[in-house]
Structures are given as structure tokens and as C-alpha cells.
mmCIF file of C-alpha atoms in Angstrom:
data_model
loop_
_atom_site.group_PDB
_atom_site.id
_atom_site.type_symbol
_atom_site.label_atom_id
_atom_site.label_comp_id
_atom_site.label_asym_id
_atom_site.label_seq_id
_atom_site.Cartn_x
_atom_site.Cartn_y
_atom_site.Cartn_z
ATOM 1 C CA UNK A 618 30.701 -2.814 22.874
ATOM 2 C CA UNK A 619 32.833 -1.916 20.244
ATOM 3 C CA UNK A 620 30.767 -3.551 17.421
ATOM 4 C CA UNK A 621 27.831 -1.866 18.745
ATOM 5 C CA UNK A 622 29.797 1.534 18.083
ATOM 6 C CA UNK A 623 30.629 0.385 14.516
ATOM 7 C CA UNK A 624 27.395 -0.677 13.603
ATOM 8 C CA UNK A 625 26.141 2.480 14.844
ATOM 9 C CA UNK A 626 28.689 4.073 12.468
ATOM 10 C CA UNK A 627 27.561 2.308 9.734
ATOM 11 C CA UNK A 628 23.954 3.435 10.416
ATOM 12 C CA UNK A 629 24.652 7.202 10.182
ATOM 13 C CA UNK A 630 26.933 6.906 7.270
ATOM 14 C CA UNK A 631 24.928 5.079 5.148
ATOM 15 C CA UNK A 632 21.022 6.615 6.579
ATOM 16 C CA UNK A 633 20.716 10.385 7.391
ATOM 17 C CA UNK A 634 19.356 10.257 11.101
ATOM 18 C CA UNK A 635 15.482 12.272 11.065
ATOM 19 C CA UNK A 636 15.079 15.425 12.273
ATOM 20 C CA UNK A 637 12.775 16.101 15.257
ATOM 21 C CA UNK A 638 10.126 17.690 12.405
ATOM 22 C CA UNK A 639 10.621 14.950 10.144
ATOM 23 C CA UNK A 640 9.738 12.180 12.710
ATOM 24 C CA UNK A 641 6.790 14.796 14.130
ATOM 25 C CA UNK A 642 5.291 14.540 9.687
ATOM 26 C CA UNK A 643 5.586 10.856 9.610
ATOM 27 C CA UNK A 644 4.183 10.241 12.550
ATOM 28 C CA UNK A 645 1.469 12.414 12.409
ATOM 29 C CA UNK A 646 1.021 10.573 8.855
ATOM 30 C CA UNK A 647 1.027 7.526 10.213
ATOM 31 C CA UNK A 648 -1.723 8.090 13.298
ATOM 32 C CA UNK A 649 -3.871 9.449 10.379
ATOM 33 C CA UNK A 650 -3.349 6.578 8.225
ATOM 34 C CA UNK A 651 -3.752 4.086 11.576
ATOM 35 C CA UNK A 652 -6.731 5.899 12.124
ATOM 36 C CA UNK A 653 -8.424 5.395 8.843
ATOM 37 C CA UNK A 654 -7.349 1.726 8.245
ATOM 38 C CA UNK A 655 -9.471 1.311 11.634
ATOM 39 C CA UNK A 656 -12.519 3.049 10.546
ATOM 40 C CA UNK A 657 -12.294 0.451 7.552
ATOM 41 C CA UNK A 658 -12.100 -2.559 10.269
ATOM 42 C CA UNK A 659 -8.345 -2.880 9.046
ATOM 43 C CA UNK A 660 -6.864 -2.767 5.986
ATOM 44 C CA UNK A 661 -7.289 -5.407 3.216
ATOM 45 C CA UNK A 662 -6.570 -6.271 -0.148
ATOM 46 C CA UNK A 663 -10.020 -6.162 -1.070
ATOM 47 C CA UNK A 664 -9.506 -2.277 -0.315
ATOM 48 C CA UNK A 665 -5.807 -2.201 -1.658
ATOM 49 C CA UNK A 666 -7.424 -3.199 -4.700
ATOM 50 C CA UNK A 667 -10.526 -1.146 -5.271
ATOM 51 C CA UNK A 668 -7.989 1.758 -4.174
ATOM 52 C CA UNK A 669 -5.659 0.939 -7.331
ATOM 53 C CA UNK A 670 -8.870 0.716 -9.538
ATOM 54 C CA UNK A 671 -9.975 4.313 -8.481
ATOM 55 C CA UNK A 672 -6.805 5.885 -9.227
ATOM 56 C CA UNK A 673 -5.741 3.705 -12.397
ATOM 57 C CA UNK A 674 -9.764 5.314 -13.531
ATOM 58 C CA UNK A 675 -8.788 8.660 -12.168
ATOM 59 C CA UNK A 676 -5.235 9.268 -14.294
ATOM 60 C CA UNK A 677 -6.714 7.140 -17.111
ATOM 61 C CA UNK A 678 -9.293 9.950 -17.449
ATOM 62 C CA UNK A 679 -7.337 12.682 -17.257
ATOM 63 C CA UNK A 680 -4.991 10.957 -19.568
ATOM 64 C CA UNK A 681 -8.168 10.788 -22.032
ATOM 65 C CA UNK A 682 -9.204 14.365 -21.565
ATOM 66 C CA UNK A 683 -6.062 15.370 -22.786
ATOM 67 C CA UNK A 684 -6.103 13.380 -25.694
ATOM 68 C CA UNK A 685 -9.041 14.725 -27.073
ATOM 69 C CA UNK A 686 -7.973 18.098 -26.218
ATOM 70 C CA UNK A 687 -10.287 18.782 -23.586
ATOM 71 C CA UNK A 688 -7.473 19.724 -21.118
ATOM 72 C CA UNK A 689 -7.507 19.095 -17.524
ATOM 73 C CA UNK A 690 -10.964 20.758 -16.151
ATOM 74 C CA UNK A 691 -10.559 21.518 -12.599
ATOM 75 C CA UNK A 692 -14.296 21.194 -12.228
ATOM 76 C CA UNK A 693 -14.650 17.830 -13.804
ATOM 77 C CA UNK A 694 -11.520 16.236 -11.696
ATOM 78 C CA UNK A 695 -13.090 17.765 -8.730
ATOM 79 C CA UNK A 696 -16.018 16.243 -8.835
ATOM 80 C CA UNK A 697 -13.950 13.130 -9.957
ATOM 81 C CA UNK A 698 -12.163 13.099 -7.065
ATOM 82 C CA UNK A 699 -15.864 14.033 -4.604
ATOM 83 C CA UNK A 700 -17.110 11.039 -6.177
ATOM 84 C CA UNK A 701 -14.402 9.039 -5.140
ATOM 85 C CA UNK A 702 -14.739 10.142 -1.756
ATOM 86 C CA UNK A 703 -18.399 9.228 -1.726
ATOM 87 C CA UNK A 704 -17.579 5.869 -2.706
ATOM 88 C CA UNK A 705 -15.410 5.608 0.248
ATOM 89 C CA UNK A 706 -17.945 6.685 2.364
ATOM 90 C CA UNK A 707 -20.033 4.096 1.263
ATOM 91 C CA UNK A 708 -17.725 1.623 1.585
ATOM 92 C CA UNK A 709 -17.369 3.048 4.877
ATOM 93 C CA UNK A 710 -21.184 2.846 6.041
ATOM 94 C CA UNK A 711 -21.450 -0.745 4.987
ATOM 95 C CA UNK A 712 -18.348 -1.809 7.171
ATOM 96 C CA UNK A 713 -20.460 -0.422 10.130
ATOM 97 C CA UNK A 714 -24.184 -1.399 8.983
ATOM 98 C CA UNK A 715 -21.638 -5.257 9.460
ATOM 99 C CA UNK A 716 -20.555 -4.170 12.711
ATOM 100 C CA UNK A 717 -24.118 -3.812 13.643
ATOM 101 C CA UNK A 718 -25.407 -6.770 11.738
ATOM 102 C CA UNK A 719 -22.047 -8.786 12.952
ATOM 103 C CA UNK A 720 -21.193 -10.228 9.323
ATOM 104 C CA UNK A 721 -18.829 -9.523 6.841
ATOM 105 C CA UNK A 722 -21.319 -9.102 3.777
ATOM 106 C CA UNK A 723 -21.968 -6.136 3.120
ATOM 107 C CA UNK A 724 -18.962 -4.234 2.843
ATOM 108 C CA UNK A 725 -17.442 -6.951 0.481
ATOM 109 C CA UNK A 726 -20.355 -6.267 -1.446
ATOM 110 C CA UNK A 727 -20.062 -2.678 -1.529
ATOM 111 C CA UNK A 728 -16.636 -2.837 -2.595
ATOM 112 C CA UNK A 729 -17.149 -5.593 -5.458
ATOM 113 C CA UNK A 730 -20.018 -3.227 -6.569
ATOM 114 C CA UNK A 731 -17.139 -0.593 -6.372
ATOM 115 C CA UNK A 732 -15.216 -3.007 -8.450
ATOM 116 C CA UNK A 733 -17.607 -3.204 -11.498
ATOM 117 C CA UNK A 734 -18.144 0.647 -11.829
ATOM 118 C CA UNK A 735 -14.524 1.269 -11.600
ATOM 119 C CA UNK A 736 -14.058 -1.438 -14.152
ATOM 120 C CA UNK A 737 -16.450 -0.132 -16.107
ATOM 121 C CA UNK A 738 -15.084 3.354 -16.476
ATOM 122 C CA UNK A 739 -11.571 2.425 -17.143
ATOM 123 C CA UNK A 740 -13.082 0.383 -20.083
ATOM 124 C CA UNK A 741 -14.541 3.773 -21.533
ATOM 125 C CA UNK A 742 -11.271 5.654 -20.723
ATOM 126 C CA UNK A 743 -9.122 3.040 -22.594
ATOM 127 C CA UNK A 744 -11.952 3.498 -24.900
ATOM 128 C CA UNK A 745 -11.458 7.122 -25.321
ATOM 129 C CA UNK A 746 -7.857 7.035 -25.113
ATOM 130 C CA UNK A 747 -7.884 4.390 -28.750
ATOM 131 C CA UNK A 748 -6.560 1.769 -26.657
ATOM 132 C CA UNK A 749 -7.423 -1.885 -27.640
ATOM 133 C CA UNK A 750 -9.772 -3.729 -25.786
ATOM 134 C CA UNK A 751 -11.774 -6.810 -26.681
ATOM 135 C CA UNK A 752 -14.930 -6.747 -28.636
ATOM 136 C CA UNK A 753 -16.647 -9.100 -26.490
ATOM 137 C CA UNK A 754 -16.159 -7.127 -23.073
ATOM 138 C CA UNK A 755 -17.097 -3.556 -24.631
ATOM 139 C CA UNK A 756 -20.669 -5.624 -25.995
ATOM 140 C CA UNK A 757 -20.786 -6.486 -22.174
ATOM 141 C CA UNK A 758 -19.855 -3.681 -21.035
ATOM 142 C CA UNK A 759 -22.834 -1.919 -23.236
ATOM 143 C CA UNK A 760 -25.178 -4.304 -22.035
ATOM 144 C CA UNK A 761 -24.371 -3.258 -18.428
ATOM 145 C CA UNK A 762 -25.075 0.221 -19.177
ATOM 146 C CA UNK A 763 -28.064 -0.151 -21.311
ATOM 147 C CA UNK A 764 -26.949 0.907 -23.961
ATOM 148 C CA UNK A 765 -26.730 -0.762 -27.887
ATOM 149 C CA UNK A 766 -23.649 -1.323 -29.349
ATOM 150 C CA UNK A 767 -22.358 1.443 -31.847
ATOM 151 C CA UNK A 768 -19.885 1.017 -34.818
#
């Protein structure tokens, strides 16, 4: 019993105990969280990743309106943001339409189609923000978006 006491000891010297409100946030966080990593059939690291790509395209944007000066428009990363919920959603709807279906297809290939238009706008932002980035993928990268290559 007594190194039960002193390892108790040692957890409220070295971690401050929660309060009630504390553990009432994080759990509340964490039923949210639960509850969204369900809708999405689970969590996985197809999602972790399109998830980085969004924000890495998100601050990489801002980071490029500020370059040029444009400032932060609350407008423009508003709808930034709306279209990054909609992308969600449709992430969401195809994880369902493979519930229905009972395959796995279609939500991987929402997501990789995710994938490329993320990619593609991070390309522009490092673009924008004079960042170097091979020849050969910004010609591909034109040729996605139908556009000629400019010098």
C-alpha cells in the first residue's frame, strides 16, 4: 500500500489533477471528435492526409496573400474555409453512397480526387509565394488546368 501512496504522490506533483470543467471540455471534445471519425466510417490516414493537404493549402494561401500585399480578406478565407467544408461533405456522401453500395471505392476516390486539387493549389501558392518548384510539374500542372504554359 505504501507504494501505491507514493506513486500517487508522484502523480500530483509532477501532473496538475483536471478540474471538473476541464474534464467536462475534453470530453465533450472528444464525443464530438468520436462522433465525426464515425460519420467518416473511422478515421484513416487516407483522411489524416487529405486533412494536412487542406490546411498546408489553406496557410500557404494566406501566406501568399500577404506577400503580394493583398492582406488577409475575411471574405476570401471564408469562402476558403466553406469550400473546405464542402469537400468534406463530399467526402462524406461517398463514404455512405459505399455503405449502400457495400465497397470501399468511392470514398477513396473522392478523397484521391481531393488529393489532386489540393495538390494542385499548393503548387500555385508556392507559385505565388516565389518558392521553387520544378519546371516539369508546373507544365503538368498547366496541362491539368487547361491552361498553356506562360514565361
Amino acid at each position: 500500500m505504501p507504494l501505491l501512496l507514493e506513486i500517487k504522490d508522484l502523480i500530483f506533483t509532477y501532473l496538475k489533477p483536471l478540474t471538473t470543467k476541464e474534464i467536462g471540455f475534453y470530453g465533450i471534445f472528444g464525443v464530438i471528435g468520436s462522433m465525426i471519425a464515425q460519420t467518416y466510417g473511422g478515421w484513416s490516414p487516407a483522411m489524416t492526409l487529405l486533412i494536412i493537404l487542406m490546411g498546408s493549402d489553406y496557410i500557404t494561401g494566406i501566406l501568399a496573400s500577404l506577400k503580394e500585399g493583398r492582406g488577409i480578406a475575411s471574405a476570401a478565407s471564408f469562402w476558403g474555409l466553406i469550400k473546405k467544408g464542402l469537400m468534406l461533405l463530399a467526402v462524406l456522401i461517398a463514404h455512405h453512397v459505399d455503405i449502400v453500395m457495400n465497397t470501399n471505392a468511392v470514398m477513396i476516390g473522392s478523397i484521391y480526387f481531393w488529393y489532386a486539387n489540393e495538390i494542385i493549389s499548393l503548387a500555385e501558392n508556392y507559385g505565388r509565394l516565389e518558392l521553387p518548384f520544378p519546371e516539369f510539374i508546373k507544365e503538368k500542372i498547366a496541362l491539368l488546368k487547361g491552361k498553356e504554359k506562360h514565361n
